[in-house]
Amino acid sequence: HRVFGWLCAALIALTAFSSLFIQASNPGGYSWIHGLSAWTLLMLPVALLSARRRNVKGHRRIMTGLFYGGLVL
């Protein structure tokens, strides 16, 4: 489970980081997707730290929020 979790976290970070360079929908500026990406890049380390501290409830809450936030928005 640990390898899968780290792989998922790495892919989430890679996707969020790479989306910061997408400007096709709003040339020369930022859009709501950039805000979501920044929020993801800020909250992902918090979620990982929660998991390392064995705060399963906090980790689950953050990761579920990131998932549904990305899915809904």
mmCIF file of C-alpha atoms in Angstrom:
data_model
loop_
_atom_site.group_PDB
_atom_site.id
_atom_site.type_symbol
_atom_site.label_atom_id
_atom_site.label_comp_id
_atom_site.label_asym_id
_atom_site.label_seq_id
_atom_site.Cartn_x
_atom_site.Cartn_y
_atom_site.Cartn_z
ATOM 1 C CA HIS A 1 0.000 0.000 0.000
ATOM 2 C CA ARG A 2 2.832 2.402 0.690
ATOM 3 C CA VAL A 3 4.290 2.224 -2.803
ATOM 4 C CA PHE A 4 0.871 2.771 -4.345
ATOM 5 C CA GLY A 5 0.234 5.746 -2.045
ATOM 6 C CA TRP A 6 3.543 7.387 -2.886
ATOM 7 C CA LEU A 7 2.977 6.732 -6.577
ATOM 8 C CA CYS A 8 -0.471 8.360 -6.396
ATOM 9 C CA ALA A 9 0.938 11.336 -4.495
ATOM 10 C CA ALA A 10 3.720 11.762 -7.063
ATOM 11 C CA LEU A 11 1.253 11.621 -9.945
ATOM 12 C CA ILE A 12 -1.051 14.121 -8.247
ATOM 13 C CA ALA A 13 1.878 16.505 -7.710
ATOM 14 C CA LEU A 14 3.105 16.060 -11.283
ATOM 15 C CA THR A 15 -0.350 16.733 -12.703
ATOM 16 C CA ALA A 16 -0.925 19.784 -10.515
ATOM 17 C CA PHE A 17 2.512 21.194 -11.281
ATOM 18 C CA SER A 18 2.260 20.646 -15.025
ATOM 19 C CA SER A 19 -1.183 22.271 -15.140
ATOM 20 C CA LEU A 20 0.365 25.514 -13.890
ATOM 21 C CA PHE A 21 1.853 25.964 -17.371
ATOM 22 C CA ILE A 22 -1.422 25.558 -19.253
ATOM 23 C CA GLN A 23 -2.703 28.936 -20.438
ATOM 24 C CA ALA A 24 -4.710 28.006 -23.525
ATOM 25 C CA SER A 25 -8.061 28.828 -21.905
ATOM 26 C CA ASN A 26 -6.867 32.221 -20.649
ATOM 27 C CA PRO A 27 -3.885 33.479 -22.677
ATOM 28 C CA GLY A 28 -1.405 35.496 -20.651
ATOM 29 C CA GLY A 29 -3.235 35.036 -17.375
ATOM 30 C CA TYR A 30 -4.380 32.655 -14.745
ATOM 31 C CA SER A 31 -7.697 30.916 -14.382
ATOM 32 C CA TRP A 32 -9.514 28.950 -11.688
ATOM 33 C CA ILE A 33 -7.598 25.796 -12.654
ATOM 34 C CA HIS A 34 -4.387 27.463 -11.546
ATOM 35 C CA GLY A 35 -5.941 28.166 -8.161
ATOM 36 C CA LEU A 36 -6.996 24.536 -7.844
ATOM 37 C CA SER A 37 -3.499 23.418 -8.814
ATOM 38 C CA ALA A 38 -1.886 25.726 -6.270
ATOM 39 C CA TRP A 39 -4.298 24.520 -3.580
ATOM 40 C CA THR A 40 -3.442 20.915 -4.434
ATOM 41 C CA LEU A 41 0.292 21.605 -4.257
ATOM 42 C CA LEU A 42 -0.186 23.255 -0.853
ATOM 43 C CA MET A 43 -2.446 20.597 0.641
ATOM 44 C CA LEU A 44 -0.690 17.492 -0.683
ATOM 45 C CA PRO A 45 2.300 17.824 1.688
ATOM 46 C CA VAL A 46 -0.125 18.444 4.568
ATOM 47 C CA ALA A 47 -1.962 15.238 3.670
ATOM 48 C CA LEU A 48 1.288 13.287 3.432
ATOM 49 C CA LEU A 49 2.456 14.653 6.763
ATOM 50 C CA SER A 50 -0.848 13.599 8.304
ATOM 51 C CA ALA A 51 -0.328 10.083 6.981
ATOM 52 C CA ARG A 52 3.237 9.967 8.311
ATOM 53 C CA ARG A 53 1.937 11.032 11.726
ATOM 54 C CA ARG A 54 -0.672 8.259 11.517
ATOM 55 C CA ASN A 55 -3.501 10.789 11.470
ATOM 56 C CA VAL A 56 -5.638 8.658 9.180
ATOM 57 C CA LYS A 57 -8.761 10.754 9.664
ATOM 58 C CA GLY A 58 -6.978 13.983 8.697
ATOM 59 C CA HIS A 59 -5.214 12.345 5.757
ATOM 60 C CA ARG A 60 -8.459 10.860 4.467
ATOM 61 C CA ARG A 61 -10.293 14.178 4.842
ATOM 62 C CA ILE A 62 -7.685 16.140 2.897
ATOM 63 C CA MET A 63 -7.248 13.576 0.133
ATOM 64 C CA THR A 64 -11.007 13.138 -0.263
ATOM 65 C CA GLY A 65 -11.387 16.915 -0.421
ATOM 66 C CA LEU A 66 -8.724 17.185 -3.104
ATOM 67 C CA PHE A 67 -10.346 14.400 -5.094
ATOM 68 C CA TYR A 68 -13.868 15.770 -4.949
ATOM 69 C CA GLY A 69 -12.646 19.344 -5.381
ATOM 70 C CA GLY A 70 -10.881 18.363 -8.581
ATOM 71 C CA LEU A 71 -13.771 16.214 -9.730
ATOM 72 C CA VAL A 72 -16.488 18.810 -9.107
ATOM 73 C CA LEU A 73 -14.544 21.903 -10.152
#
